[in-house]
Coordinates of N, CA, C and O in Angstrom, one line a residue:
M155 N 4.4 -36.4 -18.9 CA 3.7 -34.9 -20.0 C 3.3 -34.7 -19.0 O 2.5 -34.1 -19.1
N156 N 3.6 -33.2 -19.1 CA 3.6 -31.5 -19.2 C 2.8 -31.2 -19.4 O 2.8 -30.9 -20.4
I157 N 1.6 -30.6 -18.9 CA 0.9 -30.2 -19.3 C 1.0 -28.7 -18.7 O -0.1 -28.5 -17.1
P158 N 0.8 -27.6 -18.9 CA 0.4 -26.4 -18.1 C -0.1 -26.0 -17.5 O -1.2 -26.1 -18.1
D159 N -0.3 -25.9 -16.4 CA -2.2 -25.3 -15.9 C -2.4 -23.7 -16.0 O -1.5 -22.6 -15.9
T160 N -3.4 -23.7 -17.0 CA -3.6 -22.2 -17.7 C -5.3 -22.1 -16.5 O -5.6 -21.3 -17.0
S161 N -5.0 -23.1 -16.1 CA -6.8 -22.6 -15.5 C -7.5 -21.3 -14.4 O -7.5 -20.1 -14.4
H162 N -6.2 -21.0 -14.6 CA -6.5 -19.2 -13.2 C -6.1 -17.9 -15.0 O -6.9 -16.9 -14.3
T163 N -6.0 -18.4 -16.0 CA -5.9 -17.0 -16.7 C -7.1 -17.7 -17.5 O -6.7 -18.9 -17.7
Q164 N -7.3 -16.4 -18.8 CA -8.1 -16.6 -19.6 C -7.6 -16.8 -21.2 O -5.8 -16.6 -20.5
Q165 N -8.1 -16.4 -22.2 CA -6.5 -16.6 -23.4 C -6.3 -16.0 -23.3 O -6.3 -14.7 -23.3
G166 N -4.9 -15.9 -23.6 CA -4.0 -15.2 -23.2 C -3.2 -14.7 -22.6 O -3.4 -14.5 -21.1
A167 N -2.2 -13.8 -21.9 CA -1.9 -13.6 -20.9 C -3.1 -12.6 -20.0 O -2.8 -11.6 -21.2
Q168 N -3.6 -12.9 -18.5 CA -3.6 -11.9 -17.8 C -2.4 -11.6 -17.2 O -1.7 -11.8 -16.2
S169 N -3.0 -10.2 -16.9 CA -2.1 -9.1 -15.7 C -2.3 -9.7 -14.2 O -3.0 -9.6 -14.5
P170 N -1.1 -10.6 -13.6 CA -1.0 -10.1 -11.9 C -2.1 -9.4 -11.2 O -2.5 -8.8 -11.8
T171 N -3.2 -10.0 -10.5 CA -3.3 -8.6 -9.1 C -2.7 -8.8 -8.6 O -2.0 -8.8 -8.2
P172 N -3.0 -6.7 -8.8 CA -1.6 -5.4 -8.3 C -1.7 -6.0 -6.6 O -3.3 -6.4 -5.9
T173 N -0.6 -5.6 -6.2 CA -0.5 -6.1 -4.8 C 0.0 -5.0 -4.0 O 0.3 -4.3 -4.3
I174 N -0.5 -4.6 -2.6 CA -0.9 -3.4 -2.0 C -0.4 -4.1 -1.1 O -1.3 -4.7 0.0
L175 N 1.1 -3.2 0.3 CA 0.9 -3.3 0.6 C 0.3 -1.9 2.3 O 0.4 -1.0 1.6
I176 N 0.1 -3.3 3.4 CA -0.7 -2.2 4.5 C 0.7 -2.0 5.2 O 0.7 -3.3 6.5
V177 N 0.9 -0.4 5.7 CA 1.9 -1.1 7.2 C 1.0 0.2 7.8 O 0.7 1.2 8.0
E178 N 0.3 -0.8 8.8 CA -0.5 -0.4 9.9 C -0.8 -0.7 11.7 O -0.3 -1.9 11.3
N179 N -0.2 0.8 12.4 CA 0.0 -0.2 13.4 C -1.4 -0.4 14.0 O -1.6 -1.5 15.7
E180 N -2.6 0.1 14.4 CA -3.4 -0.4 14.1 C -4.0 -1.4 13.7 O -4.5 -1.2 13.0
V181 N -4.6 -2.5 15.2 CA -4.6 -3.7 14.6 C -6.0 -3.3 13.8 O -6.6 -4.2 12.6
S182 N -7.7 -2.9 13.9 CA -8.6 -2.6 14.1 C -8.8 -1.8 12.2 O -9.2 -1.9 10.8
N183 N -7.3 0.0 12.0 CA -7.3 0.4 10.4 C -7.3 -0.7 10.0 O -7.5 -0.6 8.4
R184 N -6.0 -2.1 10.3 CA -5.1 -2.8 9.3 C -6.3 -3.9 8.3 O -6.6 -3.7 7.4
I185 N -7.2 -5.0 8.9 CA -8.2 -4.7 8.9 C -9.7 -4.4 8.1 O -9.8 -4.9 7.2
L186 N -10.1 -3.5 9.0 CA -10.4 -3.1 7.7 C -10.1 -2.1 6.8 O -11.0 -1.5 6.0
I187 N -8.6 -2.2 5.9 CA -8.4 -1.2 4.8 C -7.9 -2.2 4.6 O -8.7 -2.0 2.9
E188 N -7.5 -3.6 4.6 CA -7.3 -4.5 4.1 C -9.3 -4.8 3.7 O -9.1 -6.0 2.2
R189 N -9.4 -5.5 4.5 CA -11.2 -5.7 3.4 C -11.3 -4.5 2.7 O -12.5 -4.9 1.2
V190 N -11.9 -3.1 2.5 CA -12.3 -2.0 1.8 C -11.6 -3.4 0.2 O -12.0 -3.3 -0.9
L191 N -10.2 -3.0 0.7 CA -9.4 -3.4 -0.6 C -9.4 -5.0 -1.5 O -9.7 -4.8 -2.6
S192 N -9.3 -5.7 -0.6 CA -10.1 -6.8 -1.2 C -11.6 -7.5 -1.6 O -10.6 -7.7 -2.6
T193 N -11.9 -6.1 -1.6 CA -13.3 -6.9 -1.4 C -13.2 -5.7 -3.8 O -14.0 -6.7 -4.2
R194 N -12.7 -5.3 -3.7 CA -11.8 -4.9 -4.9 C -11.7 -6.0 -5.3 O -11.4 -5.2 -6.7
G195 N -11.0 -6.5 -5.0 CA -10.1 -7.2 -6.3 C -8.5 -7.0 -6.0 O -7.7 -8.4 -6.3
Y196 N -7.7 -6.7 -5.3 CA -6.8 -6.3 -5.0 C -6.6 -7.2 -3.6 O -6.8 -7.7 -2.8
R197 N -5.1 -7.9 -4.0 CA -4.4 -8.6 -3.2 C -3.2 -8.0 -2.1 O -2.0 -6.8 -2.4
C198 N -3.7 -7.4 -0.3 CA -3.0 -7.4 0.5 C -2.3 -8.3 1.2 O -2.8 -9.6 1.8
L199 N -0.6 -6.9 1.6 CA -0.1 -8.1 2.3 C 0.2 -7.3 3.6 O -0.4 -5.6 3.1
L200 N -0.2 -7.5 4.7 CA 0.1 -7.2 6.2 C 1.3 -6.5 7.0 O 2.2 -7.3 6.7
A201 N 1.9 -5.0 7.7 CA 3.0 -4.6 8.1 C 1.7 -3.8 9.1 O 1.7 -2.7 8.9
S202 N 2.7 -3.9 11.1 CA 1.8 -3.7 11.6 C 3.0 -2.4 11.8 O 3.9 -1.6 12.7
N203 N 4.7 -2.3 11.6 CA 6.1 -0.9 11.5 C 6.9 -1.2 10.5 O 6.2 -2.2 9.5
G204 N 7.9 -0.4 10.5 CA 9.1 -0.1 9.2 C 9.2 -1.1 9.0 O 10.1 -1.4 7.5
Q205 N 9.7 -2.1 10.4 CA 10.6 -2.9 10.1 C 10.0 -3.8 9.4 O 10.6 -4.2 8.4
E206 N 8.6 -3.7 9.3 CA 7.8 -5.6 8.2 C 8.6 -5.1 7.5 O 8.2 -5.8 6.6
A207 N 7.8 -4.0 7.4 CA 7.8 -3.5 6.0 C 8.5 -4.3 5.0 O 8.8 -4.8 3.4
L208 N 9.7 -3.1 5.9 CA 11.1 -4.2 4.6 C 11.0 -5.3 5.0 O 11.9 -6.0 3.5
N209 N 11.0 -6.1 6.1 CA 10.7 -8.0 5.6 C 9.8 -8.5 4.3 O 10.4 -9.1 3.5
T210 N 8.2 -8.0 4.8 CA 7.9 -7.7 3.5 C 8.4 -7.6 2.3 O 8.2 -8.6 1.5
L211 N 9.1 -7.3 2.1 CA 9.7 -6.3 0.9 C 11.1 -6.8 0.5 O 11.0 -8.0 -0.8
D212 N 11.1 -7.7 1.0 CA 12.4 -8.3 0.8 C 12.0 -9.7 0.6 O 12.6 -10.5 -0.7
R213 N 10.8 -10.5 0.9 CA 10.4 -11.4 0.5 C 8.9 -11.3 -1.2 O 8.8 -12.5 -1.6
E214 N 7.8 -10.3 -1.1 CA 7.4 -9.9 -1.7 C 8.0 -8.5 -3.0 O 8.0 -7.5 -2.8
R215 N 6.8 -8.8 -4.4 CA 6.9 -7.0 -5.1 C 5.4 -6.2 -4.3 O 4.1 -7.4 -4.4
V216 N 5.4 -5.5 -4.8 CA 4.3 -5.2 -4.2 C 3.7 -2.9 -5.6 O 4.6 -3.6 -6.2
D217 N 2.8 -3.4 -5.6 CA 2.7 -2.7 -6.7 C 2.1 -1.0 -5.7 O 2.1 -0.3 -6.7
L218 N 1.5 -0.9 -4.5 CA 1.7 0.4 -4.1 C 1.2 0.0 -3.1 O 1.8 -1.9 -2.1
I219 N 2.5 1.1 -1.8 CA 2.3 1.1 -0.6 C 1.3 1.7 0.3 O 1.3 2.8 -0.7
L220 N 0.4 1.5 1.4 CA -0.4 2.3 1.8 C 0.1 2.6 3.8 O 0.7 1.0 3.8
T221 N 1.2 3.7 4.1 CA 1.9 3.0 5.3 C 1.2 4.5 5.5 O 1.2 5.1 6.1
D222 N 1.1 4.0 7.5 CA 0.1 5.7 8.0 C 1.6 6.3 8.7 O 2.3 5.5 9.0
L223 N 1.4 7.9 9.3 CA 3.0 8.3 8.7 C 3.0 7.8 11.1 O 4.0 8.6 11.5
S224 N 1.8 7.5 11.6 CA 3.0 7.0 13.1 C 2.9 5.4 13.5 O 2.0 5.5 13.9
M225 N 4.0 5.5 13.4 CA 4.3 4.4 14.0 C 5.3 3.4 15.0 O 6.6 4.6 14.0
P226 N 5.7 3.1 15.2 CA 6.9 2.7 16.2 C 8.0 1.7 15.0 O 8.0 1.4 13.9
V227 N 9.4 1.8 15.8 CA 10.1 0.5 15.3 C 10.6 0.6 15.1 O 12.5 1.5 15.0
L228 N 10.2 1.9 13.3 CA 11.1 2.6 12.8 C 10.3 3.4 12.0 O 9.1 3.6 10.5
V229 N 10.2 4.3 12.0 CA 9.8 5.3 11.6 C 9.0 6.4 10.5 O 10.0 5.7 9.7
V230 N 8.1 5.9 9.4 CA 7.7 5.8 8.3 C 8.9 7.4 7.5 O 8.7 6.6 6.4
F231 N 9.1 8.2 7.8 CA 10.1 8.7 7.2 C 11.2 8.2 6.7 O 11.8 7.8 5.8
R232 N 12.0 6.9 7.7 CA 13.0 6.8 7.9 C 12.3 6.0 6.2 O 13.2 4.9 5.1
T233 N 11.6 4.6 7.3 CA 10.6 3.4 5.7 C 10.9 4.1 4.8 O 12.0 3.6 3.8
T234 N 10.0 5.1 4.5 CA 9.9 5.6 3.0 C 11.4 6.1 1.7 O 11.4 5.2 0.3
Q235 N 12.3 6.8 3.4 CA 14.0 6.8 2.5 C 14.8 5.0 1.9 O 15.1 5.0 0.7
L236 N 14.1 4.2 3.7 CA 15.2 3.0 2.8 C 14.5 2.1 1.5 O 15.0 2.2 0.6
I237 N 12.5 2.3 1.4 CA 11.9 2.2 -0.1 C 12.8 2.1 -0.9 O 12.2 1.5 -1.6
R238 N 12.6 3.6 -1.2 CA 12.9 4.5 -2.0 C 14.1 4.4 -3.0 O 14.6 4.0 -3.7
A239 N 14.7 4.2 -1.2 CA 16.2 3.3 -1.7 C 16.4 1.9 -3.0 O 18.0 1.9 -3.4
R240 N 15.5 0.8 -1.9 CA 16.2 -0.5 -3.3 C 15.5 -0.5 -4.8 O 14.7 0.6 -5.1
P241 N 16.1 -1.2 -5.3 CA 15.9 -1.0 -6.7 C 14.8 -2.1 -7.1 O 14.3 -2.7 -6.1
G242 N 14.2 -1.2 -8.1 CA 12.6 -1.1 -8.5 C 11.2 -0.6 -7.6 O 10.3 -1.2 -8.1
M243 N 11.9 -0.3 -6.5 CA 11.1 0.0 -5.8 C 10.9 2.9 -5.4 O 9.5 3.2 -5.5
A244 N 12.1 2.9 -6.5 CA 11.8 4.4 -7.0 C 10.0 5.0 -7.7 O 9.9 5.7 -6.7
H245 N 9.9 4.0 -8.1 CA 8.5 4.0 -8.8 C 7.0 3.6 -7.5 O 5.9 3.3 -9.0
V246 N 7.0 2.3 -7.5 CA 6.4 2.0 -6.3 C 5.9 3.0 -5.9 O 6.0 4.1 -4.5
P247 N 4.3 2.9 -6.4 CA 3.7 4.5 -4.9 C 3.3 4.4 -3.5 O 2.9 3.2 -4.0
I248 N 3.3 5.5 -3.5 CA 3.4 5.5 -1.5 C 2.5 6.3 -1.0 O 2.4 7.5 -1.7
V249 N 1.5 6.1 -0.2 CA -0.1 6.7 0.0 C 0.1 6.5 2.3 O 0.5 5.9 2.1
A250 N 0.6 8.0 1.8 CA 0.7 8.1 3.6 C -1.3 8.1 4.0 O -1.9 9.5 3.6
V251 N -0.7 7.9 4.9 CA -1.9 7.8 6.1 C -1.7 8.5 7.0 O -1.3 7.7 7.9
T252 N -2.7 9.7 7.1 CA -2.0 10.2 8.8 C -3.9 10.8 9.5 O -4.6 10.7 9.1
A253 N -3.7 10.5 10.2 CA -5.1 11.0 10.9 C -4.6 13.0 11.7 O -6.1 13.0 12.0
Y254 N -3.9 13.5 10.2 CA -3.2 14.8 11.3 C -3.5 15.6 10.0 O -2.5 15.4 9.0
A255 N -4.6 16.1 9.5 CA -4.1 16.7 8.4 C -3.0 18.1 8.6 O -4.2 19.3 8.4
L256 N -3.2 18.1 9.3 CA -2.3 19.6 9.2 C -0.7 19.2 7.7 O -0.1 18.8 7.2
N257 N -0.8 21.0 7.0 CA 0.3 20.4 5.9 C 1.3 20.4 6.1 O 2.2 19.5 5.2
D258 N 2.1 20.9 7.3 CA 3.7 20.5 7.2 C 3.8 19.2 7.3 O 4.2 18.1 6.2
E259 N 2.6 18.2 7.7 CA 2.6 16.9 8.3 C 3.1 15.9 6.0 O 3.5 15.0 6.2
N260 N 1.8 16.5 5.8 CA 1.2 15.9 4.4 C 2.6 16.4 3.5 O 2.4 15.9 3.1
E261 N 2.9 17.9 3.7 CA 4.3 18.1 3.0 C 5.2 17.7 2.7 O 5.7 17.3 2.1
A262 N 5.8 17.1 4.3 CA 7.2 16.0 4.7 C 6.7 15.2 4.0 O 7.8 14.3 3.2
A263 N 5.2 13.8 3.7 CA 5.4 13.7 3.4 C 5.8 13.1 1.8 O 6.1 12.0 1.8
M264 N 4.9 13.5 1.0 CA 4.8 14.4 0.0 C 6.9 14.1 -0.1 O 6.7 13.4 -1.7
H265 N 7.0 15.2 0.5 CA 8.8 15.6 0.1 C 9.6 14.2 0.0 O 11.1 14.6 -0.7
I266 N 9.3 13.3 0.8 CA 10.0 12.6 1.4 C 9.3 11.2 0.4 O 11.0 10.3 0.4
G267 N 9.0 11.6 -0.2 CA 8.7 10.9 -1.9 C 7.6 9.5 -1.2 O 7.2 8.1 -2.5
C268 N 6.8 10.1 -0.9 CA 5.1 9.5 -0.7 C 4.5 10.5 -1.4 O 4.8 11.3 -2.6
N269 N 4.0 9.6 -2.9 CA 2.1 10.2 -4.0 C 1.6 10.9 -3.3 O 1.3 11.1 -4.7
E270 N 1.0 9.8 -2.7 CA 0.0 10.6 -2.0 C -0.7 11.2 -0.8 O 0.0 9.1 -0.4
Y271 N -1.1 11.1 0.2 CA -2.0 10.9 0.9 C -3.2 11.0 1.3 O -4.5 11.7 0.3
L272 N -3.8 10.8 2.9 CA -4.7 9.9 2.9 C -5.0 10.9 4.6 O -4.6 9.5 5.6
T273 N -6.6 11.4 4.5 CA -6.1 12.0 5.7 C -7.6 10.6 6.6 O -8.8 10.7 6.3
K274 N -7.4 10.8 7.6 CA -8.0 9.7 8.8 C -9.3 10.5 9.8 O -8.6 12.0 9.8
P275 N -10.0 10.0 9.8 CA -11.3 8.7 9.0 C -11.6 9.2 7.9 O -11.7 10.6 7.0
F276 N -11.6 8.5 7.1 CA -11.9 8.2 6.1 C -12.9 7.8 4.9 O -13.1 6.5 6.0
K277 N -13.4 7.5 4.3 CA -14.3 6.6 3.9 C -13.5 5.5 3.0 O -13.2 6.3 2.4
P278 N -14.4 4.0 2.7 CA -14.3 3.6 1.7 C -13.5 3.4 0.3 O -13.2 3.1 -0.4
R279 N -15.1 4.8 0.6 CA -14.7 5.8 -1.2 C -13.7 6.3 -1.5 O -13.1 5.8 -2.7
Q280 N -12.9 7.2 0.0 CA -11.8 7.9 -0.8 C -10.7 6.7 -0.8 O -9.8 7.3 -1.6
L281 N -10.9 6.2 -0.2 CA -9.0 5.3 0.0 C -9.2 4.9 -1.5 O -8.5 5.1 -2.1
L282 N -10.7 3.8 -1.7 CA -10.6 3.5 -3.2 C -9.8 4.2 -4.3 O -9.7 3.9 -5.4
E283 N -10.6 5.3 -3.9 CA -10.3 6.7 -5.0 C -9.1 7.1 -5.5 O -8.4 6.8 -6.8
V284 N -8.0 6.9 -4.5 CA -6.5 7.0 -3.9 C -6.6 6.0 -5.2 O -5.4 5.5 -5.8
V285 N -6.2 4.7 -4.8 CA -5.3 3.7 -4.9 C -6.0 3.0 -6.5 O -5.3 2.8 -7.4
D286 N -7.7 3.4 -6.9 CA -8.1 3.2 -8.6 C -7.0 4.2 -9.8 O -6.3 4.0 -10.7
R287 N -6.5 5.2 -8.9 CA -6.2 6.2 -9.4 C -4.5 5.8 -8.9 O -3.6 6.8 -10.5
L288 N -4.2 4.9 -8.8 CA -2.8 4.9 -9.4 C -2.2 3.8 -9.4 O -1.2 3.1 -10.3
L289 N -3.5 3.0 -9.1 CA -3.4 1.7 -9.5 C -4.4 0.7 -10.6 O -5.0 1.4 -10.8
P290 N -3.7 0.2 -11.6 CA -4.5 -0.4 -12.5 C -5.4 -1.9 -11.6 O -4.6 -1.6 -10.8
R291 N -7.0 -1.1 -12.5 CA -8.2 -2.0 -12.1 C -8.0 -3.8 -12.0 O -7.7 -3.9 -13.0
P292 N -8.3 -3.6 -10.9 CA -7.6 -6.0 -10.9 C -8.8 -6.6 -12.0 O -10.3 -5.7 -11.5
Q293 N -8.7 -8.0 -12.8 CA -9.5 -7.8 -13.4 C -10.6 -8.7 -12.5 O -10.1 -9.8 -12.1

């Protein structure tokens, strides 16, 4: 007799942990962002460029994407367009993370489909405020 494994849930159905794709070419930034978000309980997937992000999205469902605006291989503007064109990805929040606080870049990011932007350097609290505003908090 097969008994379903319910060890990972409490009574009734529990929503899965939100998954965040972090697209950042700088290793130290990727690690910092992952630590902050995983401490809060979010599941994190990592990509170092736009092509890796697209490859990850071929295999995984995500609830939010954090992406650096300055990346090699596939620029973020094209990556964002390709993500938005995918089935089921039109409404997934995308947060542009940039070291440049230029209005032109921030406006361009919003125009191509990003929902928010966060300027580096940022405090962990600022990152969590943006993510928590866009996603339900993990239980």
